[in-house]
């Protein structure tokens, strides 16, 4: 934060002092601080209220790291000229340096009350508010500053960084582009533009900007590292690995880069090597939550549950927003208890469907347990577990519980190895039998088997890699031996229309797959077979015991519960897994689905 330079002294100052002050300013401008200090002290000795000299001497003190001395000088300058915004700006900067933030904010605002167009005070106040975590308050000051200095690339860069921090990615993109218009070689502008584009899910555009940043500065380790993240999302893990290894060559001691190195290896299904990369990150930074969490994922994906659950607990300290519930209750230690235990569902709806498979085992240890899930899962959960108590996640305040545990946290208690999974259980969720019967009549117009389809995910992580266009399933849809039902959530009208004349996919518009989960469960149960990608329909079909063919991307990645190198699922016994043989290639998976459908139907029964 900069103090304001002194103006020429006002009229009424003796001419001799004016000459000396001018000489002091010239010495300051040349960097001859000793001479400037000598002259300024002479002036102040003769005129103790010489505001300009006090201010300039304070500026020199600030530059020399003597904030306390400078603050006293600025305070005297303000006392001499209380309506001078430059002196108030200087004083506020010193107050901030001394940690007196509230006083600094008030003083900056006094300066702006006098001169609303004072650019320096807008800049300094904005920066201070950002540092205090009050970015929303800071934004109007940087917006105003941009209007006052429309051609100042540095000002726009500050504005763009603030917008990015506020997750206003589209606006940040526009501002960073303005920076590059004003100054094409502005340091870090392309890198930050790439960050903003990536934050706004514009992966291809972000990739291009990171590439441009690397072209401009091949030593930009951050650009290499961030480009690796985008490449993983685009299904190009080999290139991602090369990029993050280049970043590590430039900064081998960076814990974040070792964590990203692990992510690239994880995306290549090289999980043991990934764990070694995460271990290096933790060696450098033992409290690195993402590396600890990712280590847990590597164990869990290989069914190493005892090791995985412990590290998975780090999920609440990561940069991921997993929606932790703050109940203020003590945490259950896993021992049998008669206390009222609150077990709360976490993460997405697919996770919570999977978590419901743990409810029986948890209740055996905690008979008074109360299970909190998404409200749209309540009807299904209560029907499936009539002896257990379920509430919505919006009803926690009235649960009457004494201790608590996140649902996945109970895995460390009741699922420590594959031996802990129930045997001979096809289903743990029960759809409404009346709705199933009614829907079966609607979808089975003849003797052909009914196959339900889902092909898209809108999950935050890796939805691009998990999803496919509906037309990719045409080899299956063209098979007239089967009837097909649309189980996909969202608006599928355009995609279904594109099939006209080539295939038929029945849609029941009175079933809302997003909000009427109980209705979707009945529709899924009315099918003879479900063919789906990794979304919550897959979990629902598996939990209902409907024979399911699950199409997975080449790398399971963060969807650890599908595990690795398995064609089946310990969670869902009637689910079979078909994986891509290489990234982004679905055609071979669909061909294998076509071959597997008759076998699955033959063994399904109803």
Coordinates of C-alpha atoms in Angstrom, one line a residue:
X1 CA 0.0 0.0 0.0
X2 CA 1.4 3.3 -1.0
X3 CA 1.4 6.6 0.8
X4 CA 0.6 9.7 -1.1
X5 CA 3.4 11.9 -2.4
X6 CA 3.6 15.4 -1.0
X7 CA 2.2 18.3 -2.9
X8 CA 3.9 21.6 -3.1
X9 CA 3.3 23.5 0.2
X10 CA 0.4 25.9 0.3
X11 CA 0.7 29.6 0.3
X12 CA 1.7 31.2 3.5
X13 CA 4.8 29.0 4.0
X14 CA 7.9 31.1 4.2
X15 CA 9.7 31.3 0.9
X16 CA 13.0 29.9 2.4
X17 CA 11.2 26.8 3.6
X18 CA 9.5 26.4 0.3
X19 CA 12.9 26.3 -1.4
X20 CA 14.2 23.8 1.1
X21 CA 11.1 21.6 0.7
X22 CA 11.5 21.7 -3.1
X23 CA 15.2 20.6 -2.6
X24 CA 14.0 17.8 -0.3
X25 CA 11.6 16.5 -2.9
X26 CA 14.3 16.6 -5.5
X27 CA 16.6 14.6 -3.3
X28 CA 13.8 12.1 -2.5
X29 CA 13.2 11.7 -6.3
X30 CA 16.9 10.9 -6.8
X31 CA 16.8 8.4 -4.0
X32 CA 19.1 10.5 -1.8
X33 CA 17.1 9.8 1.3
X34 CA 19.7 10.9 3.7
X35 CA 19.8 14.4 2.2
X36 CA 16.0 14.5 2.0
X37 CA 15.6 13.5 5.6
X38 CA 18.1 16.2 6.7
X39 CA 16.3 19.0 4.9
X40 CA 12.8 17.8 6.0
X41 CA 13.9 17.7 9.6
X42 CA 15.2 21.2 9.3
X43 CA 11.9 22.4 7.9
X44 CA 9.9 20.7 10.6
X45 CA 12.2 22.2 13.3
X46 CA 11.3 25.6 12.0
X47 CA 7.7 24.9 11.2
X48 CA 6.4 21.9 13.2
X49 CA 3.0 21.9 11.4
X50 CA 4.5 21.9 7.9
X51 CA 2.1 19.2 6.7
X52 CA 3.9 18.5 3.4
X53 CA 7.3 17.9 5.0
X54 CA 5.7 15.7 7.7
X55 CA 4.0 13.6 5.0
X56 CA 7.2 13.2 2.9
X57 CA 9.3 12.3 5.9
X58 CA 6.6 9.7 6.8
X59 CA 6.8 8.3 3.3
X60 CA 10.5 7.8 3.6
X61 CA 10.0 6.2 7.0
X62 CA 7.5 3.8 5.5
X63 CA 9.9 2.8 2.7
X64 CA 12.5 2.2 5.4
X65 CA 10.2 -0.1 7.3
X66 CA 9.6 2.3 10.2
X67 CA 5.8 2.2 10.2
X68 CA 5.4 3.4 13.8
X69 CA 7.5 6.5 13.2
X70 CA 5.8 7.2 9.9
X71 CA 2.3 6.9 11.4
X72 CA 3.1 9.5 14.0
X73 CA 4.3 11.9 11.2
X74 CA 1.3 11.2 9.1
X75 CA -1.0 11.9 12.0
X76 CA 0.6 15.3 12.5
X77 CA 0.2 16.1 8.8
X78 CA -3.5 15.2 9.0
X79 CA -3.9 17.3 12.1
X80 CA -2.3 20.2 10.3
X81 CA -4.5 19.7 7.2
X82 CA -7.4 17.5 8.0
X83 CA -9.1 18.0 4.6
X84 CA -6.2 16.8 2.5
X85 CA -7.1 13.3 1.1
X86 CA -3.5 12.5 0.2
X87 CA -2.4 12.8 3.9
X88 CA -5.3 10.7 5.0
X89 CA -4.3 8.1 2.5
X90 CA -0.8 8.1 3.8
X91 CA -1.9 7.8 7.4
X92 CA -4.3 4.9 6.5
X93 CA -1.5 3.0 4.9
X94 CA 0.7 3.3 8.0
X95 CA -2.2 2.3 10.2
X96 CA -2.7 -0.8 8.1
X97 CA 1.0 -1.6 8.3
X98 CA 0.7 -1.5 12.1
X99 CA -2.2 -3.9 12.0
X100 CA -4.7 -1.3 13.0
X101 CA -7.1 -2.3 10.2
X102 CA -10.3 -0.8 11.4
X103 CA -8.7 2.6 11.9
X104 CA -7.1 2.3 8.4
X105 CA -10.4 1.6 6.8
X106 CA -12.1 4.5 8.5
X107 CA -9.2 6.8 7.4
X108 CA -9.3 5.7 3.8
X109 CA -13.0 6.3 3.8
X110 CA -12.5 9.8 5.2
X111 CA -10.1 10.5 2.2
X112 CA -12.8 9.3 -0.3
X113 CA -15.5 11.3 1.4
X114 CA -13.4 14.4 0.6
X115 CA -12.4 13.2 -2.9
X116 CA -14.6 10.4 -4.3
X117 CA -12.3 10.2 -7.3
X118 CA -9.1 9.7 -5.4
X119 CA -7.7 6.6 -7.2
X120 CA -5.0 5.9 -4.7
X121 CA -7.4 5.6 -1.8
X122 CA -9.8 3.3 -3.8
X123 CA -6.8 1.1 -4.7
X124 CA -5.4 0.9 -1.2
X125 CA -8.8 0.4 0.5
X126 CA -9.7 -2.3 -2.0
X127 CA -6.5 -4.2 -1.3
X128 CA -6.9 -3.9 2.4
X129 CA -10.5 -5.2 2.3
X130 CA -9.4 -8.1 0.1
X131 CA -6.7 -9.0 2.6
X132 CA -9.3 -9.0 5.4
X133 CA -11.5 -11.4 3.5
X134 CA -14.0 -8.7 2.7
X135 CA -13.8 -9.0 -1.1
X136 CA -17.4 -8.0 -1.8
X137 CA -16.8 -4.7 -0.1
X138 CA -13.6 -4.2 -2.0
X139 CA -15.1 -4.8 -5.5
X140 CA -16.9 -1.4 -5.9
X141 CA -13.6 0.4 -5.1
X142 CA -11.7 -1.5 -7.9
X143 CA -14.6 -1.0 -10.3
X144 CA -14.5 2.7 -9.6
X145 CA -10.7 2.7 -9.9
X146 CA -11.0 1.0 -13.4
X147 CA -13.2 3.9 -14.5
X148 CA -10.8 6.5 -13.1
X149 CA -7.8 4.7 -14.8
X150 CA -9.3 3.1 -17.9
X151 CA -5.9 2.6 -19.6
X152 CA -4.0 1.3 -16.6
X153 CA -3.3 -2.4 -17.1
X154 CA -2.1 -2.8 -13.5
X155 CA -5.5 -1.6 -12.1
X156 CA -7.4 -3.9 -14.4
X157 CA -5.2 -6.8 -13.4
X158 CA -6.0 -6.1 -9.7
X159 CA -9.7 -6.0 -10.6
X160 CA -9.5 -9.3 -12.5
X161 CA -7.7 -11.1 -9.6
X162 CA -10.4 -9.9 -7.2
X163 CA -13.2 -11.1 -9.5
X164 CA -11.5 -14.4 -9.8
X165 CA -11.3 -14.7 -6.0
X166 CA -15.0 -14.0 -5.9
X167 CA -15.6 -16.8 -8.4
X168 CA -17.0 -14.3 -10.9
X169 CA -15.2 -16.1 -13.7
X170 CA -17.0 -14.6 -16.7
X171 CA -16.3 -11.1 -15.5
X172 CA -12.7 -11.9 -14.6
X173 CA -12.2 -13.3 -18.2
X174 CA -13.4 -10.0 -19.6
X175 CA -11.1 -7.9 -17.4
X176 CA -8.0 -10.0 -18.0
X177 CA -8.7 -9.7 -21.8
X178 CA -8.8 -6.0 -21.3
X179 CA -5.4 -6.2 -19.5
X180 CA -3.9 -8.0 -22.5
X181 CA -5.4 -5.4 -24.9
X182 CA -3.7 -2.7 -23.0
X183 CA -0.4 -4.5 -22.5
X184 CA -0.1 -7.8 -24.4
X185 CA 3.0 -8.9 -22.4
X186 CA 1.6 -8.0 -19.0
X187 CA 3.2 -10.5 -16.5
X188 CA 0.9 -13.4 -15.5
X189 CA -2.1 -12.0 -17.4
X190 CA -2.4 -15.0 -19.7
X191 CA -1.9 -17.4 -16.9
X192 CA -4.6 -15.6 -14.9
X193 CA -6.9 -15.5 -17.9
X194 CA -6.4 -19.3 -18.2
X195 CA -7.4 -19.7 -14.5
X196 CA -10.5 -17.6 -15.0
X197 CA -11.5 -19.6 -18.1
X198 CA -10.9 -22.9 -16.3
X199 CA -12.9 -21.7 -13.4
X200 CA -15.8 -21.0 -15.8
X201 CA -15.5 -24.5 -17.2
X202 CA -14.1 -23.3 -20.5
X203 CA -11.5 -26.1 -20.7
X204 CA -10.4 -25.7 -24.3
X205 CA -10.0 -22.0 -24.1
X206 CA -8.1 -22.3 -20.8
X207 CA -5.8 -24.9 -22.4
X208 CA -5.0 -22.4 -25.1
X209 CA -4.2 -19.6 -22.7
X210 CA -2.0 -21.8 -20.5
X211 CA -0.2 -22.7 -23.8
X212 CA 0.3 -19.0 -24.6
X213 CA 1.6 -18.3 -21.1
X214 CA 4.1 -21.2 -21.6
X215 CA 5.1 -19.8 -25.0
X216 CA 5.7 -16.4 -23.4
X217 CA 7.6 -17.8 -20.5
X218 CA 8.7 -21.5 -20.5
X219 CA 9.8 -21.1 -16.9
X220 CA 6.2 -20.5 -15.7
X221 CA 5.9 -23.6 -13.5
X222 CA 2.3 -22.6 -12.6
X223 CA 1.2 -22.6 -16.2
X224 CA 2.7 -26.1 -16.8
X225 CA 1.0 -27.3 -13.7
X226 CA -2.4 -25.8 -14.3
X227 CA -2.4 -27.0 -17.9
X228 CA -1.9 -30.5 -16.6
X229 CA -5.1 -30.2 -14.6
X230 CA -7.1 -29.2 -17.7
X231 CA -5.6 -32.0 -19.7
X232 CA -6.8 -34.5 -17.2
X233 CA -10.3 -33.1 -17.4
X234 CA -10.1 -33.4 -21.2
X235 CA -9.2 -37.0 -21.0
X236 CA -5.5 -36.5 -22.0
X237 CA -3.6 -37.9 -19.0
X238 CA -0.4 -38.8 -20.8
X239 CA 0.1 -35.1 -21.8
X240 CA -1.0 -34.0 -18.4
X241 CA 1.8 -36.2 -16.8
X242 CA 4.4 -34.6 -19.1
X243 CA 3.3 -31.1 -18.2
X244 CA 3.3 -31.7 -14.4
X245 CA 6.7 -33.3 -14.6
X246 CA 8.0 -30.2 -16.4
X247 CA 6.6 -28.1 -13.6
X248 CA 8.4 -30.3 -11.1
X249 CA 11.6 -29.8 -12.9
X250 CA 11.2 -26.1 -12.4
X251 CA 10.0 -26.3 -8.8
X252 CA 10.9 -29.7 -7.3
X253 CA 10.1 -28.5 -3.8
X254 CA 6.5 -27.5 -4.5
X255 CA 4.1 -29.7 -2.6
X256 CA 1.1 -28.7 -4.7
X257 CA 2.9 -29.9 -7.8
X258 CA 3.7 -33.3 -6.3
X259 CA 0.0 -33.6 -5.5
X260 CA -0.9 -32.8 -9.1
X261 CA 1.7 -35.3 -10.2
X262 CA -0.1 -37.9 -8.2
X263 CA -3.4 -36.9 -9.8
X264 CA -1.9 -37.4 -13.3
X265 CA -0.6 -40.8 -12.3
X266 CA -4.0 -41.6 -10.7
X267 CA -5.7 -40.7 -13.9
X268 CA -3.4 -43.1 -15.7
X269 CA -4.5 -45.9 -13.3
X270 CA -1.0 -45.9 -11.8
X271 CA -2.2 -45.8 -8.3
X272 CA 0.8 -47.0 -6.4
X273 CA 3.0 -44.5 -8.1
X274 CA 0.4 -41.9 -7.4
X275 CA 0.6 -42.7 -3.7
X276 CA 4.4 -42.2 -3.9
X277 CA 3.8 -38.7 -5.4
X278 CA 1.3 -37.8 -2.7
X279 CA 3.8 -39.1 -0.1
X280 CA 6.4 -36.6 -1.5
X281 CA 3.9 -33.8 -1.2
X282 CA 3.2 -34.8 2.4
X283 CA 6.9 -35.0 3.2
X284 CA 7.3 -31.4 2.0
X285 CA 4.0 -30.2 3.6
X286 CA 2.7 -32.7 6.2
X287 CA -0.6 -30.9 6.5
X288 CA -1.3 -31.0 2.8
X289 CA -5.0 -32.0 3.0
X290 CA -5.5 -32.7 -0.7
X291 CA -2.5 -35.0 -0.9
X292 CA -3.8 -36.9 2.2
X293 CA -7.3 -37.2 0.8
X294 CA -6.0 -38.3 -2.6
X295 CA -3.9 -41.0 -0.9
X296 CA -7.1 -42.3 0.6
X297 CA -8.7 -42.4 -2.8
X298 CA -5.8 -44.5 -4.2
X299 CA -6.3 -47.0 -1.4
X300 CA -10.1 -47.1 -1.7
X301 CA -10.1 -47.5 -5.5
X302 CA -8.1 -50.7 -4.9
X303 CA -10.4 -51.9 -2.2
X304 CA -7.8 -51.3 0.5
X305 CA -10.5 -50.0 2.9
X306 CA -8.7 -50.1 6.2
X307 CA -6.0 -47.9 4.9
X308 CA -8.2 -45.7 2.7
X309 CA -10.8 -44.6 5.2
X310 CA -8.3 -43.0 7.5
X311 CA -6.8 -40.8 4.8
X312 CA -10.3 -40.1 3.3
X313 CA -11.1 -38.2 6.5
X314 CA -8.9 -35.4 5.1
X315 CA -11.7 -34.6 2.6
X316 CA -13.1 -31.9 5.0
X317 CA -9.8 -30.0 4.9
X318 CA -9.4 -30.0 1.1
X319 CA -10.1 -27.3 -1.4
X320 CA -13.1 -29.4 -2.6
X321 CA -16.5 -28.2 -1.4
X322 CA -18.0 -31.4 -0.1
X323 CA -20.7 -29.8 2.0
X324 CA -19.7 -30.7 5.5
X325 CA -22.6 -30.5 8.1
X326 CA -21.7 -28.6 11.2
X327 CA -23.7 -30.2 14.0
X328 CA -21.6 -29.1 17.0
X329 CA -22.1 -32.6 18.4
X330 CA -19.2 -34.9 19.5
X331 CA -18.0 -37.4 17.0
X332 CA -18.8 -41.1 17.4
X333 CA -15.8 -43.2 18.0
X334 CA -17.3 -46.3 16.3
X335 CA -17.8 -48.3 19.5
X336 CA -21.2 -49.8 20.2
X337 CA -23.4 -47.2 21.9
X338 CA -26.9 -46.6 23.1
X339 CA -26.5 -42.9 22.6
X340 CA -28.6 -41.3 19.9
X341 CA -26.2 -41.2 17.0
X342 CA -26.8 -38.8 14.1
X343 CA -25.5 -40.2 10.8
X344 CA -25.6 -37.5 8.1
X345 CA -25.5 -38.1 4.4
X346 CA -22.7 -36.3 2.5
X347 CA -21.7 -35.3 -1.0
X348 CA -24.0 -36.0 -4.0
X349 CA -27.1 -38.1 -4.4
X350 CA -25.2 -41.0 -5.8
X351 CA -22.9 -41.1 -2.8
X352 CA -25.9 -40.9 -0.5
X353 CA -27.6 -43.9 -2.2
X354 CA -24.4 -45.8 -1.8
X355 CA -24.1 -44.7 1.8
X356 CA -27.6 -46.2 2.6
X357 CA -26.1 -49.6 2.1
X358 CA -24.2 -49.0 5.4
X359 CA -27.3 -48.2 7.5
X360 CA -28.1 -51.7 8.7
X361 CA -24.5 -52.3 9.9
X362 CA -24.4 -49.0 11.6
X363 CA -27.7 -49.6 13.4
X364 CA -26.3 -52.8 14.8
X365 CA -23.7 -50.8 16.7
X366 CA -25.9 -47.8 17.4
X367 CA -29.6 -49.0 17.7
X368 CA -30.8 -45.4 18.5
X369 CA -29.2 -44.0 15.3
X370 CA -30.9 -41.3 13.2
X371 CA -30.0 -41.2 9.6
X372 CA -30.2 -37.8 7.8
X373 CA -30.3 -37.8 3.9
X374 CA -31.5 -35.5 1.1
X375 CA -35.2 -34.9 1.5
X376 CA -35.9 -36.4 -2.0
X377 CA -34.4 -39.7 -0.8
X378 CA -36.7 -40.0 2.3
X379 CA -39.6 -41.9 0.9
X380 CA -37.3 -44.5 -0.6
X381 CA -35.1 -44.8 2.5
X382 CA -38.1 -45.1 4.9
X383 CA -39.7 -47.8 2.8
X384 CA -36.5 -49.8 2.5
X385 CA -35.5 -49.6 6.2
X386 CA -38.9 -49.4 8.0
X387 CA -37.3 -50.1 11.4
X388 CA -34.8 -47.3 11.2
X389 CA -35.4 -43.6 11.7
X390 CA -34.7 -41.2 8.7
X391 CA -34.9 -37.4 8.6
X392 CA -34.1 -34.9 6.0
X393 CA -30.8 -33.0 6.1
X394 CA -32.9 -29.9 6.6
X395 CA -34.3 -31.3 9.9
X396 CA -31.1 -31.7 11.9
X397 CA -32.0 -29.2 14.6
X398 CA -34.8 -31.4 15.9
X399 CA -33.0 -34.7 15.7
X400 CA -32.4 -35.0 19.5
X401 CA -29.1 -36.7 18.9
X402 CA -26.1 -36.7 21.3
X403 CA -23.2 -37.7 18.9
X404 CA -22.7 -37.6 15.2
X405 CA -20.8 -39.1 12.3
X406 CA -20.6 -38.4 8.6
X407 CA -22.0 -41.3 6.6
X408 CA -18.8 -42.2 4.8
X409 CA -17.0 -41.9 8.1
X410 CA -19.0 -44.9 9.3
X411 CA -17.3 -46.9 6.5
X412 CA -14.1 -47.1 8.7
X413 CA -16.3 -48.9 11.3
X414 CA -18.5 -51.3 9.2
X415 CA -16.6 -51.7 5.9
X416 CA -12.9 -52.3 6.7
X417 CA -12.4 -55.1 4.1
X418 CA -14.3 -56.9 1.4
X419 CA -15.2 -59.5 4.0
X420 CA -17.4 -56.9 5.6
X421 CA -19.8 -56.6 2.6
X422 CA -23.1 -58.5 2.9
X423 CA -23.4 -61.8 1.1
X424 CA -26.4 -62.9 -1.1
X425 CA -28.1 -59.5 -1.0
X426 CA -29.3 -58.3 -4.4
X427 CA -31.0 -55.1 -3.2
X428 CA -31.2 -52.9 -0.2
X429 CA -33.6 -50.3 -1.6
X430 CA -37.3 -51.1 -2.3
X431 CA -39.3 -49.2 -4.8
X432 CA -43.1 -48.6 -4.4
X433 CA -44.5 -51.9 -5.7
X434 CA -47.8 -50.3 -6.9
X435 CA -45.9 -47.7 -8.9
X436 CA -43.6 -50.4 -10.3
X437 CA -46.6 -52.4 -11.5
X438 CA -48.3 -49.4 -13.1
X439 CA -45.1 -48.3 -14.8
X440 CA -44.3 -51.8 -16.0
X441 CA -47.6 -51.8 -17.9
X442 CA -46.8 -48.5 -19.5
X443 CA -43.3 -49.4 -20.7
X444 CA -43.8 -53.1 -21.7
X445 CA -46.2 -52.9 -24.6
X446 CA -45.2 -56.3 -25.9
X447 CA -43.0 -59.3 -24.9
X448 CA -39.7 -57.5 -25.6
X449 CA -37.4 -56.9 -22.7
X450 CA -37.3 -53.3 -21.4
X451 CA -33.9 -51.6 -21.1
X452 CA -33.5 -48.3 -19.3
X453 CA -30.9 -45.9 -20.5
X454 CA -28.9 -43.1 -19.0
X455 CA -25.9 -41.5 -20.7
X456 CA -25.1 -38.1 -19.1
X457 CA -23.7 -36.8 -15.8
X458 CA -23.8 -33.3 -14.5
X459 CA -21.4 -34.0 -11.6
X460 CA -18.9 -31.3 -10.8
X461 CA -16.0 -33.6 -11.2
X462 CA -15.2 -35.3 -14.5
X463 CA -18.8 -35.1 -16.0
X464 CA -17.2 -34.6 -19.4
X465 CA -15.2 -37.9 -19.1
X466 CA -18.2 -39.9 -17.8
X467 CA -20.8 -38.7 -20.3
X468 CA -21.5 -39.5 -23.9
X469 CA -23.9 -38.3 -26.6
X470 CA -27.1 -40.4 -26.9
X471 CA -26.2 -41.2 -30.5
X472 CA -23.2 -43.1 -29.3
X473 CA -25.7 -45.8 -28.1
X474 CA -27.2 -46.2 -31.6
X475 CA -25.7 -49.8 -32.0
X476 CA -27.8 -50.8 -29.0
X477 CA -30.9 -48.6 -29.8
X478 CA -31.1 -50.0 -33.3
X479 CA -31.7 -53.5 -32.0
X480 CA -35.4 -54.2 -32.5
X481 CA -35.4 -57.1 -30.0
X482 CA -35.6 -54.6 -27.1
X483 CA -37.8 -51.7 -25.9
X484 CA -35.9 -48.7 -24.5
X485 CA -36.9 -46.3 -21.8
X486 CA -35.3 -42.9 -21.1
X487 CA -34.0 -42.8 -17.4
X488 CA -31.8 -39.7 -18.0
X489 CA -32.4 -36.7 -15.8
X490 CA -32.5 -33.3 -17.5
X491 CA -34.1 -32.2 -20.9
X492 CA -33.4 -35.0 -23.4
X493 CA -36.0 -33.9 -26.0
X494 CA -33.5 -32.7 -28.6
X495 CA -31.4 -35.8 -28.4
X496 CA -34.5 -38.1 -28.6
X497 CA -35.7 -36.1 -31.6
X498 CA -32.5 -36.8 -33.4
X499 CA -33.3 -40.5 -33.2
X500 CA -36.6 -40.1 -35.1
X501 CA -36.9 -42.8 -37.7
X502 CA -33.8 -44.6 -36.6
X503 CA -34.7 -45.8 -33.1
X504 CA -37.4 -45.2 -30.4
X505 CA -36.6 -44.2 -26.8
X506 CA -39.7 -43.9 -24.6
X507 CA -39.9 -40.9 -22.2
X508 CA -42.4 -40.7 -19.4
X509 CA -42.7 -37.0 -18.8
X510 CA -44.7 -37.4 -15.6
X511 CA -41.6 -38.8 -13.9
X512 CA -39.2 -36.1 -12.8
X513 CA -35.9 -38.0 -12.4
X514 CA -34.3 -35.1 -10.4
X515 CA -37.1 -34.3 -7.8
X516 CA -39.2 -37.5 -7.9
X517 CA -36.5 -40.0 -7.0
X518 CA -39.1 -42.4 -5.7
X519 CA -40.8 -42.3 -9.1
X520 CA -37.5 -42.8 -10.9
X521 CA -36.8 -45.8 -8.6
X522 CA -40.1 -47.4 -9.6
X523 CA -39.4 -46.8 -13.3
X524 CA -35.9 -48.3 -12.9
X525 CA -37.4 -51.3 -11.1
X526 CA -39.9 -51.7 -14.0
X527 CA -37.0 -52.3 -16.4
X528 CA -35.5 -55.7 -17.1
X529 CA -32.0 -54.2 -17.5
X530 CA -30.4 -50.8 -17.1
X531 CA -27.5 -49.5 -19.2
X532 CA -25.9 -46.4 -17.8
X533 CA -22.8 -44.3 -17.3
X534 CA -21.6 -43.3 -13.9
X535 CA -24.4 -41.1 -12.5
X536 CA -26.9 -41.5 -9.7
X537 CA -29.1 -43.7 -12.0
X538 CA -26.3 -46.3 -11.8
X539 CA -26.4 -46.2 -8.0
X540 CA -30.2 -46.3 -7.9
X541 CA -30.3 -49.3 -10.3
X542 CA -27.6 -51.1 -8.4
X543 CA -29.3 -50.5 -5.0
X544 CA -32.6 -51.7 -6.3
X545 CA -31.1 -54.9 -7.5
X546 CA -31.9 -54.3 -11.2
X547 CA -29.4 -56.0 -13.5
X548 CA -27.1 -53.1 -14.6
X549 CA -24.4 -52.6 -17.3
X550 CA -22.2 -49.7 -16.1
X551 CA -20.1 -48.0 -18.8
X552 CA -17.1 -46.3 -17.2
X553 CA -14.4 -44.0 -18.6
X554 CA -10.9 -45.3 -18.9
X555 CA -9.9 -44.1 -15.5
X556 CA -12.2 -44.5 -12.5
X557 CA -10.5 -41.4 -10.9
X558 CA -12.4 -39.9 -8.0
X559 CA -15.3 -42.3 -8.5
X560 CA -13.4 -44.7 -6.2
X561 CA -16.4 -46.8 -5.4
X562 CA -16.3 -48.5 -8.8
X563 CA -12.8 -49.6 -7.8
X564 CA -10.1 -50.7 -10.3
X565 CA -9.6 -53.9 -12.3
X566 CA -13.0 -55.2 -11.4
X567 CA -15.8 -56.3 -13.7
X568 CA -18.2 -56.4 -10.8
X569 CA -19.1 -54.3 -7.7
X570 CA -18.9 -55.3 -4.0
X571 CA -21.6 -52.7 -3.4
X572 CA -24.0 -53.8 -6.1
X573 CA -23.9 -57.6 -6.8
X574 CA -26.1 -57.4 -10.0
X575 CA -24.0 -54.7 -11.6
X576 CA -21.4 -55.5 -14.3
X577 CA -18.7 -53.0 -15.3
X578 CA -17.4 -52.2 -18.8
X579 CA -14.5 -49.8 -19.1
X580 CA -13.1 -47.9 -21.9
X581 CA -9.9 -49.5 -23.4
X582 CA -8.5 -46.0 -24.0
X583 CA -9.4 -42.4 -23.0
X584 CA -12.5 -40.9 -24.6
X585 CA -13.3 -43.9 -26.7
X586 CA -16.9 -45.2 -26.1
X587 CA -17.5 -47.2 -29.3
X588 CA -15.8 -50.3 -28.1
X589 CA -17.6 -50.1 -24.8
X590 CA -21.0 -49.9 -26.6
X591 CA -20.1 -52.8 -28.7
X592 CA -19.4 -54.9 -25.6
X593 CA -22.7 -53.7 -24.1
X594 CA -24.5 -55.0 -27.1
X595 CA -22.8 -58.4 -26.7
X596 CA -23.5 -58.5 -22.9
X597 CA -27.2 -57.5 -23.0
X598 CA -28.5 -61.0 -24.0
X599 CA -26.4 -62.7 -21.3
X600 CA -27.5 -60.2 -18.6
X601 CA -31.2 -60.6 -19.6
X602 CA -30.9 -64.4 -19.7
X603 CA -29.7 -64.4 -16.1
X604 CA -31.9 -61.6 -14.8
X605 CA -35.4 -63.1 -14.3
X606 CA -38.1 -60.9 -12.8

